[in-house]
Coordinates of C-alpha atoms and ligand atoms in Angstrom, one line a residue:
M1 CA 6.7 20.7 21.1
S2 CA 7.6 18.8 18.0
V3 CA 5.2 16.2 16.6
R4 CA 6.0 12.5 17.1
V5 CA 3.8 9.9 15.6
R6 CA 4.1 6.2 15.4
F7 CA 2.8 3.4 13.2
A8 CA 2.4 0.3 15.3
P9 CA 1.5 -2.8 13.3
S10 CA 1.7 -6.2 14.9
N11 CA 4.0 -8.6 12.9
T12 CA 1.4 -11.3 12.6
G13 CA 0.9 -10.7 8.9
T14 CA 2.0 -8.6 5.9
L15 CA 1.1 -4.9 5.5
H16 CA -2.3 -4.5 3.8
M17 CA -3.8 -1.4 2.1
G18 CA -5.7 -0.4 5.3
G19 CA -2.5 -0.5 7.3
A20 CA -0.6 1.3 4.6
R21 CA -3.2 4.1 4.7
T22 CA -2.7 4.4 8.5
A23 CA 1.0 4.5 8.1
L24 CA 0.7 7.1 5.3
F25 CA -1.5 9.5 7.4
N26 CA 1.0 9.2 10.2
Y27 CA 3.9 9.8 7.9
L28 CA 2.3 12.7 6.1
Y29 CA 1.3 14.4 9.4
A30 CA 4.8 14.0 10.7
K31 CA 6.4 15.4 7.6
N32 CA 3.9 18.2 7.3
K33 CA 4.8 19.3 10.8
G34 CA 8.5 18.7 10.5
G35 CA 8.1 15.9 13.1
T36 CA 9.2 12.3 13.6
F37 CA 7.7 9.1 12.2
I38 CA 8.3 6.1 14.4
L39 CA 7.8 2.5 13.4
R40 CA 7.0 0.2 16.4
I41 CA 6.4 -3.5 15.8
E42 CA 3.9 -5.0 18.3
D43 CA 5.5 -8.4 18.5
T44 CA 4.3 -9.7 21.8
D45 CA 1.9 -12.3 20.4
R46 CA 4.3 -15.2 20.9
E47 CA 2.4 -17.6 18.8
R48 CA 1.6 -15.5 15.8
S49 CA 4.4 -12.9 15.6
K50 CA 7.0 -13.7 13.0
E51 CA 10.2 -12.0 12.1
E52 CA 9.6 -12.5 8.4
Y53 CA 6.5 -10.3 8.8
T54 CA 8.5 -7.6 10.4
E55 CA 10.9 -7.7 7.4
S56 CA 7.9 -7.7 5.0
I57 CA 6.3 -4.7 6.7
V58 CA 9.7 -2.8 6.6
E59 CA 10.1 -3.7 3.0
A60 CA 6.5 -2.5 2.1
L61 CA 7.0 0.8 3.9
D62 CA 10.3 1.2 2.1
W63 CA 8.8 0.5 -1.3
L64 CA 6.1 3.2 -0.5
G65 CA 8.8 5.6 0.4
M66 CA 7.9 5.9 4.1
E67 CA 11.1 5.0 5.8
P68 CA 10.7 5.6 9.6
D69 CA 12.8 8.2 11.3
E70 CA 13.0 5.9 14.3
G71 CA 12.6 2.1 14.5
P72 CA 11.6 -0.5 13.8
I73 CA 11.4 -0.7 17.6
L74 CA 10.3 -4.2 18.8
Q75 CA 8.0 -4.3 21.7
T76 CA 9.6 -7.4 23.0
S77 CA 12.8 -5.4 23.5
R78 CA 11.0 -3.4 26.1
L79 CA 9.4 -6.1 28.2
G80 CA 11.1 -5.1 31.4
M81 CA 9.6 -1.6 31.2
Y82 CA 6.1 -2.9 31.6
N83 CA 6.6 -4.8 34.9
E84 CA 8.2 -1.8 36.5
R85 CA 5.1 0.3 35.7
I86 CA 2.8 -2.4 36.9
E87 CA 4.6 -2.5 40.2
K88 CA 4.4 1.2 40.5
L89 CA 0.6 1.2 39.8
L90 CA 0.1 -1.5 42.4
E91 CA 2.1 0.4 45.0
E92 CA 0.2 3.6 44.4
G93 CA -3.1 1.8 44.5
H94 CA -4.1 2.5 40.9
A95 CA -4.1 -1.2 40.1
Y96 CA -4.8 -4.4 42.1
R97 CA -4.4 -8.1 42.1
C98 CA -7.4 -10.1 41.1
Y99 CA -7.5 -13.7 42.2
C100 CA -10.7 -14.7 40.5
T101 CA -10.4 -18.0 38.6
P102 CA -11.4 -18.2 35.0
E103 CA -14.3 -20.4 36.0
E104 CA -15.6 -17.8 38.5
L105 CA -15.4 -15.1 35.8
E106 CA -17.2 -17.3 33.3
E107 CA -19.9 -17.9 35.8
Q108 CA -20.3 -14.2 36.4
R109 CA -20.5 -13.6 32.7
E110 CA -23.1 -16.2 32.1
K111 CA -25.2 -14.9 34.9
A112 CA -25.1 -11.4 33.6
L113 CA -26.1 -12.6 30.1
A114 CA -28.9 -14.7 31.5
E115 CA -30.2 -11.6 33.3
G116 CA -29.9 -9.5 30.2
R117 CA -27.1 -7.4 31.6
K118 CA -23.8 -6.5 29.9
P119 CA -21.1 -8.8 31.4
K120 CA -18.8 -6.8 33.6
Y121 CA -16.2 -7.8 36.1
S122 CA -17.6 -7.6 39.7
R123 CA -14.6 -5.6 41.0
K124 CA -14.5 -8.2 43.8
W125 CA -10.8 -7.7 44.5
R126 CA -10.6 -4.0 44.0
D127 CA -10.4 -3.0 47.6
R128 CA -9.1 -6.2 49.2
T129 CA -5.6 -7.0 50.5
D130 CA -6.2 -10.5 51.9
Y131 CA -4.3 -12.0 49.1
P132 CA -4.2 -15.8 49.1
E133 CA -0.7 -17.3 49.0
D134 CA 0.7 -19.1 46.0
Q135 CA -2.4 -18.5 43.9
P136 CA -2.2 -17.2 40.3
Y137 CA -3.5 -13.7 39.9
T138 CA -4.0 -11.1 37.2
V139 CA -3.5 -7.3 37.7
R140 CA -6.4 -5.1 37.0
I141 CA -6.4 -1.3 36.6
K142 CA -8.8 0.8 38.7
M143 CA -11.1 2.6 36.4
P144 CA -12.8 5.7 37.7
L145 CA -16.1 4.8 39.3
E146 CA -18.1 7.8 38.1
G147 CA -18.0 10.5 35.5
T148 CA -17.3 10.5 31.8
I149 CA -14.2 10.4 29.7
T150 CA -14.0 12.8 26.7
I151 CA -11.5 12.9 24.0
D152 CA -11.2 15.6 21.4
D153 CA -10.4 13.4 18.4
M154 CA -8.7 15.0 15.3
V155 CA -11.1 13.1 13.1
Q156 CA -14.1 12.2 15.1
G157 CA -14.4 15.4 17.1
E158 CA -15.4 15.2 20.7
V159 CA -16.4 11.7 21.8
T160 CA -17.6 11.0 25.3
V161 CA -18.1 7.7 27.1
D162 CA -19.6 7.2 30.5
V163 CA -17.2 5.4 32.8
D164 CA -19.8 2.8 33.8
Q165 CA -19.3 1.4 30.3
L166 CA -15.7 0.5 31.3
D167 CA -14.4 -2.4 33.2
D168 CA -11.4 -2.7 35.5
F169 CA -9.6 -4.5 32.7
I170 CA -6.6 -6.8 33.1
I171 CA -3.3 -5.1 32.5
M172 CA -1.2 -8.2 33.4
R173 CA -2.2 -11.7 32.7
S174 CA -1.7 -14.5 35.2
D175 CA 1.4 -15.7 33.2
G176 CA 3.0 -12.3 33.8
T177 CA 2.6 -10.8 30.4
P178 CA 1.1 -7.3 30.0
T179 CA -1.9 -6.7 27.8
Y180 CA -2.3 -4.4 24.7
N181 CA -4.2 -1.5 26.3
F182 CA -1.5 -1.1 29.0
V183 CA 1.5 -1.7 26.9
V184 CA 0.5 0.7 24.2
V185 CA 0.2 3.5 26.7
V186 CA 3.6 2.8 28.2
D187 CA 5.2 2.6 24.8
D188 CA 3.5 5.7 23.5
A189 CA 4.5 7.6 26.6
D190 CA 8.1 6.4 26.6
M191 CA 8.5 7.3 23.0
D192 CA 7.1 10.8 23.6
V193 CA 4.3 10.2 21.1
T194 CA 2.3 13.4 20.7
H195 CA -0.4 12.2 18.3
V196 CA -1.9 8.7 18.1
I197 CA -3.3 8.2 14.6
R198 CA -4.9 4.8 14.0
G199 CA -8.0 3.0 12.7
D200 CA -11.3 3.8 14.4
D201 CA -11.6 0.2 15.4
H202 CA -9.4 1.3 18.2
L203 CA -11.6 4.1 19.4
N204 CA -13.1 1.9 22.2
N205 CA -9.6 1.0 23.4
T206 CA -8.8 4.7 23.7
F207 CA -11.3 5.1 26.5
R208 CA -9.5 2.3 28.4
Q209 CA -6.1 3.9 27.7
V210 CA -6.9 7.4 28.8
P211 CA -7.4 6.3 32.5
V212 CA -4.1 4.4 32.2
Y213 CA -2.3 7.6 31.3
R214 CA -3.8 9.3 34.2
A215 CA -3.0 6.5 36.6
L216 CA 0.6 6.7 35.4
G217 CA 0.5 10.5 36.0
L218 CA 0.8 11.2 32.3
E219 CA -1.2 13.5 30.0
P220 CA -2.8 11.5 27.2
P221 CA -1.7 12.4 23.6
T222 CA -3.9 13.8 20.9
F223 CA -5.9 11.1 19.1
G224 CA -7.0 10.8 15.5
H225 CA -9.1 7.7 14.6
L226 CA -9.4 7.1 10.9
P227 CA -12.6 5.8 9.4
L228 CA -12.6 2.3 8.0
I229 CA -12.0 1.5 4.4
S230 CA -14.8 -0.5 2.8
G231 CA -14.5 -2.6 -0.3
L232 CA -11.4 -4.3 0.9
S233 CA -13.0 -7.8 0.4
K234 CA -11.3 -10.7 2.0
R235 CA -9.5 -11.5 -1.2
K236 CA -8.4 -7.9 -2.0
G237 CA -8.0 -6.9 1.6
S238 CA -5.7 -9.8 2.4
A239 CA -3.4 -8.7 -0.4
A240 CA -0.1 -7.4 0.8
V241 CA 1.2 -4.1 -0.4
Q242 CA 3.9 -6.1 -2.3
D243 CA 1.2 -7.9 -4.3
Y244 CA 0.3 -4.5 -5.8
R245 CA 4.0 -3.9 -6.5
D246 CA 4.2 -7.3 -8.2
R247 CA 1.1 -6.7 -10.2
G248 CA 2.8 -3.7 -11.7
F249 CA 1.4 -0.7 -9.7
L250 CA 3.8 2.2 -9.2
S251 CA 4.5 3.1 -5.6
E252 CA 3.7 6.7 -6.3
A253 CA 0.3 5.6 -7.6
V254 CA -0.4 3.5 -4.5
V255 CA 0.6 6.3 -2.2
N256 CA -1.4 8.8 -4.2
Y257 CA -4.5 6.5 -4.2
I258 CA -4.5 5.6 -0.6
S259 CA -3.9 9.2 0.4
R260 CA -7.4 9.9 -0.9
L261 CA -9.0 7.2 1.2
G262 CA -10.5 9.6 3.8
W263 CA -8.6 12.8 2.9
S264 CA -9.1 15.3 0.1
H265 CA -7.7 18.6 -1.2
G266 CA -10.3 20.3 -3.3
D267 CA -11.0 18.1 -6.3
Q268 CA -7.4 17.4 -7.0
E269 CA -6.7 13.7 -7.7
I270 CA -3.1 13.4 -8.6
F271 CA -0.5 14.5 -6.0
T272 CA 3.2 14.3 -5.9
R273 CA 4.8 13.3 -2.6
E274 CA 5.8 16.9 -2.0
E275 CA 2.2 18.1 -2.5
L276 CA 0.9 15.4 -0.2
V277 CA 3.3 16.5 2.5
E278 CA 2.5 20.2 2.0
Y279 CA -1.3 19.8 1.8
F280 CA -2.0 17.1 4.4
G281 CA -3.9 18.0 7.5
F282 CA -6.7 16.6 9.7
D283 CA -9.1 19.4 8.9
S284 CA -9.6 17.7 5.6
V285 CA -9.8 14.1 6.9
G286 CA -13.5 13.0 6.8
K287 CA -15.4 10.9 9.2
S288 CA -17.2 8.6 6.8
P289 CA -15.7 5.4 5.5
S290 CA -14.1 5.4 2.2
N291 CA -14.4 2.8 -0.5
F292 CA -11.4 0.9 -2.0
D293 CA -11.9 1.0 -5.7
E294 CA -9.4 -0.9 -7.7
D295 CA -10.5 0.7 -11.0
K296 CA -9.7 4.1 -9.5
L297 CA -6.3 2.8 -8.4
K298 CA -5.7 1.7 -11.9
W299 CA -6.6 5.0 -13.3
V300 CA -4.2 6.8 -10.8
N301 CA -1.6 4.3 -12.0
T302 CA -2.1 5.3 -15.6
E303 CA -1.7 8.9 -14.7
W304 CA 1.6 8.1 -13.0
L305 CA 2.7 6.0 -15.9
K306 CA 2.3 9.1 -18.0
K307 CA 4.2 11.3 -15.6
L308 CA 7.4 9.3 -15.0
E309 CA 10.6 10.2 -16.8
A310 CA 11.2 7.7 -19.6
S311 CA 14.4 6.5 -18.1
D312 CA 12.8 5.9 -14.7
L313 CA 9.9 4.1 -16.4
A314 CA 12.3 1.9 -18.3
Q315 CA 14.1 1.0 -15.1
R316 CA 10.9 0.0 -13.5
L317 CA 9.7 -2.0 -16.5
L318 CA 12.9 -4.0 -16.8
P319 CA 12.1 -6.6 -14.0
F320 CA 8.7 -7.2 -15.5
L321 CA 10.2 -7.8 -18.9
K322 CA 12.8 -10.1 -17.4
K323 CA 10.1 -12.1 -15.7
L324 CA 8.7 -12.8 -19.2
D325 CA 12.1 -14.4 -20.0
L326 CA 13.0 -11.7 -22.5
D327 CA 16.5 -10.9 -23.4
V328 CA 16.5 -7.2 -22.4
E329 CA 18.7 -4.7 -20.6
L330 CA 18.5 -1.2 -19.5
D331 CA 19.7 0.8 -22.5
D332 CA 18.6 3.7 -24.7
R333 CA 16.4 1.4 -26.7
L334 CA 14.5 0.3 -23.6
V335 CA 14.0 3.9 -22.6
Q336 CA 12.7 4.6 -26.1
I337 CA 10.3 1.6 -25.9
A338 CA 9.1 2.5 -22.4
D339 CA 8.3 6.0 -23.7
L340 CA 6.4 4.5 -26.7
M341 CA 4.4 2.0 -24.6
R342 CA 3.7 4.0 -21.4
D343 CA 0.0 4.6 -22.3
R344 CA -0.7 1.1 -23.6
G345 CA -1.5 -0.6 -20.4
D346 CA -2.8 0.1 -16.8
T347 CA 0.1 -1.5 -15.1
L348 CA 3.8 -2.3 -15.7
V349 CA 2.7 -6.0 -16.1
E350 CA 0.3 -5.1 -18.9
I351 CA 2.9 -2.8 -20.6
A352 CA 5.5 -5.5 -20.3
E353 CA 3.2 -8.1 -21.8
K354 CA 2.3 -5.8 -24.7
S355 CA 6.0 -5.1 -25.3
T356 CA 7.3 -8.6 -25.9
Y357 CA 7.6 -8.3 -29.7
F358 CA 10.3 -5.7 -29.3
F359 CA 12.5 -8.3 -27.8
T360 CA 11.5 -11.5 -29.6
D361 CA 10.2 -12.5 -33.0
Q362 CA 8.5 -15.6 -31.6
F363 CA 5.0 -14.3 -32.1
D364 CA 2.1 -15.5 -34.3
Y365 CA 0.7 -13.3 -37.0
D366 CA -2.9 -12.3 -36.4
E367 CA -4.6 -14.2 -39.2
K368 CA -7.5 -11.7 -39.5
A369 CA -5.1 -8.8 -39.8
V370 CA -3.0 -10.6 -42.3
K371 CA -6.1 -11.3 -44.5
K372 CA -7.2 -7.7 -44.2
W373 CA -4.0 -5.9 -44.8
M374 CA -1.3 -8.1 -46.5
K375 CA -2.7 -7.5 -50.0
P376 CA -0.9 -7.2 -53.3
V377 CA -1.9 -3.5 -53.5
S378 CA 0.6 -2.8 -50.8
E379 CA 3.3 -5.2 -51.9
P380 CA 5.4 -3.2 -54.4
A381 CA 5.4 -0.1 -52.2
I382 CA 6.5 -2.1 -49.1
K383 CA 9.3 -3.8 -51.2
E384 CA 10.5 -0.4 -52.3
I385 CA 10.3 0.9 -48.7
I386 CA 12.5 -2.0 -47.6
E387 CA 15.1 -1.1 -50.2
S388 CA 15.0 2.6 -49.3
L389 CA 15.3 1.8 -45.6
E390 CA 18.5 -0.2 -46.3
G391 CA 20.2 2.9 -47.7
L392 CA 18.7 5.4 -45.3
D393 CA 21.4 7.7 -43.8
E394 CA 19.8 8.4 -40.5
W395 CA 17.8 5.7 -38.8
S396 CA 15.2 7.9 -37.2
A397 CA 11.4 8.0 -37.0
D398 CA 11.4 11.3 -39.0
S399 CA 13.5 10.0 -41.9
I400 CA 11.6 6.7 -41.9
G401 CA 8.4 8.6 -42.1
T402 CA 9.7 10.6 -45.1
I403 CA 10.4 7.4 -47.0
Y404 CA 6.9 6.0 -46.3
R405 CA 5.3 9.2 -47.5
E406 CA 7.4 9.5 -50.7
V407 CA 7.0 5.8 -51.6
G408 CA 3.3 5.9 -50.8
K409 CA 2.8 8.9 -53.1
K410 CA 4.7 7.4 -55.9
H411 CA 2.7 4.2 -55.8
E412 CA -0.5 6.0 -55.0
V413 CA -1.1 3.9 -51.9
G414 CA -2.6 5.4 -48.7
L415 CA -0.5 5.4 -45.6
A416 CA -2.7 2.9 -43.7
K417 CA -2.0 0.3 -46.4
L418 CA 1.7 0.7 -45.7
A419 CA 1.5 1.2 -41.9
Q420 CA -0.7 -1.8 -41.2
P421 CA 1.4 -4.4 -43.1
T422 CA 4.5 -2.9 -41.4
R423 CA 3.0 -3.3 -38.0
I424 CA 1.9 -6.9 -38.8
S425 CA 5.5 -7.7 -40.0
L426 CA 7.1 -6.2 -36.9
T427 CA 4.7 -7.2 -34.2
G428 CA 2.3 -9.8 -35.5
S429 CA -0.7 -7.5 -35.2
T430 CA -2.0 -4.1 -36.1
S431 CA -2.0 -2.7 -32.6
S432 CA 1.2 -0.9 -31.9
P433 CA 2.4 2.7 -31.3
S434 CA 3.0 5.1 -34.1
V435 CA 4.4 3.2 -37.0
F436 CA 7.5 5.3 -37.7
D437 CA 8.5 5.2 -34.0
L438 CA 7.9 1.5 -34.1
V439 CA 10.2 0.9 -37.1
A440 CA 12.8 3.2 -35.6
S441 CA 12.7 1.4 -32.2
F442 CA 14.3 -1.7 -33.8
P443 CA 17.9 -2.0 -34.9
R444 CA 17.9 -1.5 -38.7
E445 CA 18.8 -5.0 -39.5
E446 CA 16.1 -6.5 -37.3
A447 CA 13.5 -4.2 -38.7
L448 CA 14.5 -5.1 -42.3
R449 CA 14.6 -8.8 -41.5
R450 CA 11.0 -8.7 -40.0
L451 CA 9.8 -6.6 -42.9
R452 CA 11.2 -9.1 -45.5
K453 CA 9.8 -12.0 -43.6
G454 CA 6.4 -10.3 -43.4
A455 CA 6.4 -9.5 -47.1
E456 CA 6.1 -13.2 -47.7
L457 CA 2.6 -13.0 -46.3
F458 CA 1.3 -10.9 -49.2
G459 CA -1.6 -12.7 -50.6
D460 CA -4.0 -12.3 -53.5
D461 CA -6.4 -9.4 -53.8
E462 CA -9.9 -10.5 -53.3
Ligands
LIG501 N1 -0.9 -3.3 17.0 C1 -2.1 -2.6 16.9 C2 -2.8 -2.8 15.5 O1 -2.1 -3.3 14.6 C3 -1.8 -1.1 17.1 C4 -2.9 -0.2 17.4 C5 -2.4 1.2 17.7 O2 -2.0 1.8 16.8 O3 -2.4 1.5 18.9 O4 -3.9 -2.6 15.3

């Protein structure tokens, strides 16, 4: 039987890192087994469900490279399906109408609490058929009255619950709408879901869902309940996947990082998509909660920034440079610059911010650096370098380097005394990539213009 898994977010908000991790483990399991990854949107909360959130979830999955094989399937498109099953359960005696009023239920609850008991529905209507006419009712499922329910969870192992912990819970509200613990079973069964992989906050629900499968004459699927992720503070946790995209994280890095929240493969930290698919399995998913650590995510991002092809990196950097209002396009120069700058920031945003001087000369000179390096001892050599660069045959880092070395030797000036004034002239400060690469990354005329302008800064020796 081929594996079919589903990711089933409700569209009451954007996709967060916790949800993305659940989606990823579903996705990886499906791909590892050659199975099917389904996206189902649980959109039955009439007040809070919004189409824009569905779009946002789809967009986030798309950015992370987890396009569903089936879906998005909207739960609201299946509403008729649920009523049919409820009727069937009523007919077969697996469910019953409950005419208790909300006040009556509240009274029972308070009484139980006052007596120090766990509130539980009295099962008053479980075996009755003397239904009052024209009264609102809910439909409740008949839970088994004795015994235990055991699931063999792919993550948690065997978990057993005594059925006396479980209530005859409502499967249809008095307004006719079905409830989550019922609907999820019908959906998963209809979609032939073989493995239900979700957060362990749903473990309690599973023990309510298993009897629903049985009542419907179905075999429950295999379950895998993933431990929580701690460290997702309200602020960080409420951040949508797209916020990380907009902050300049690479999707490969996000996928790589969240794959390790609960799963491991030896001590390997950096994984390509292909490796994740190949290595993923539940035997190496742990039970203990994992911690969301943004510094680690940044580190993974820097590793991925090193790995990308320069042309790919340039393409991804482009929108961030444009956001800074820079006049830039995707060309060989940008590819060259991306390659030079890839290790000069943790995110695309930082790299873009540090790359502005390539595209604009509207920068201030760092005063301290000017004072330290723009000294007369360097001036004649820099002026000769400018002249030599004007006539240079081949505008390349290598031949530019040859000129610097020859002129430096002739004037008996060390390379730093030439490199730093050059950096200041071209970028405003002394922090930049290798100086010959830097000079070569500008069109010759622009490099010369900046060098000449910078040369006006040469001051007196102290
Ligand atoms: N809509 C539920 C949630 O977002 C789905 C739970 C499940 O996977 O069954 O938590």
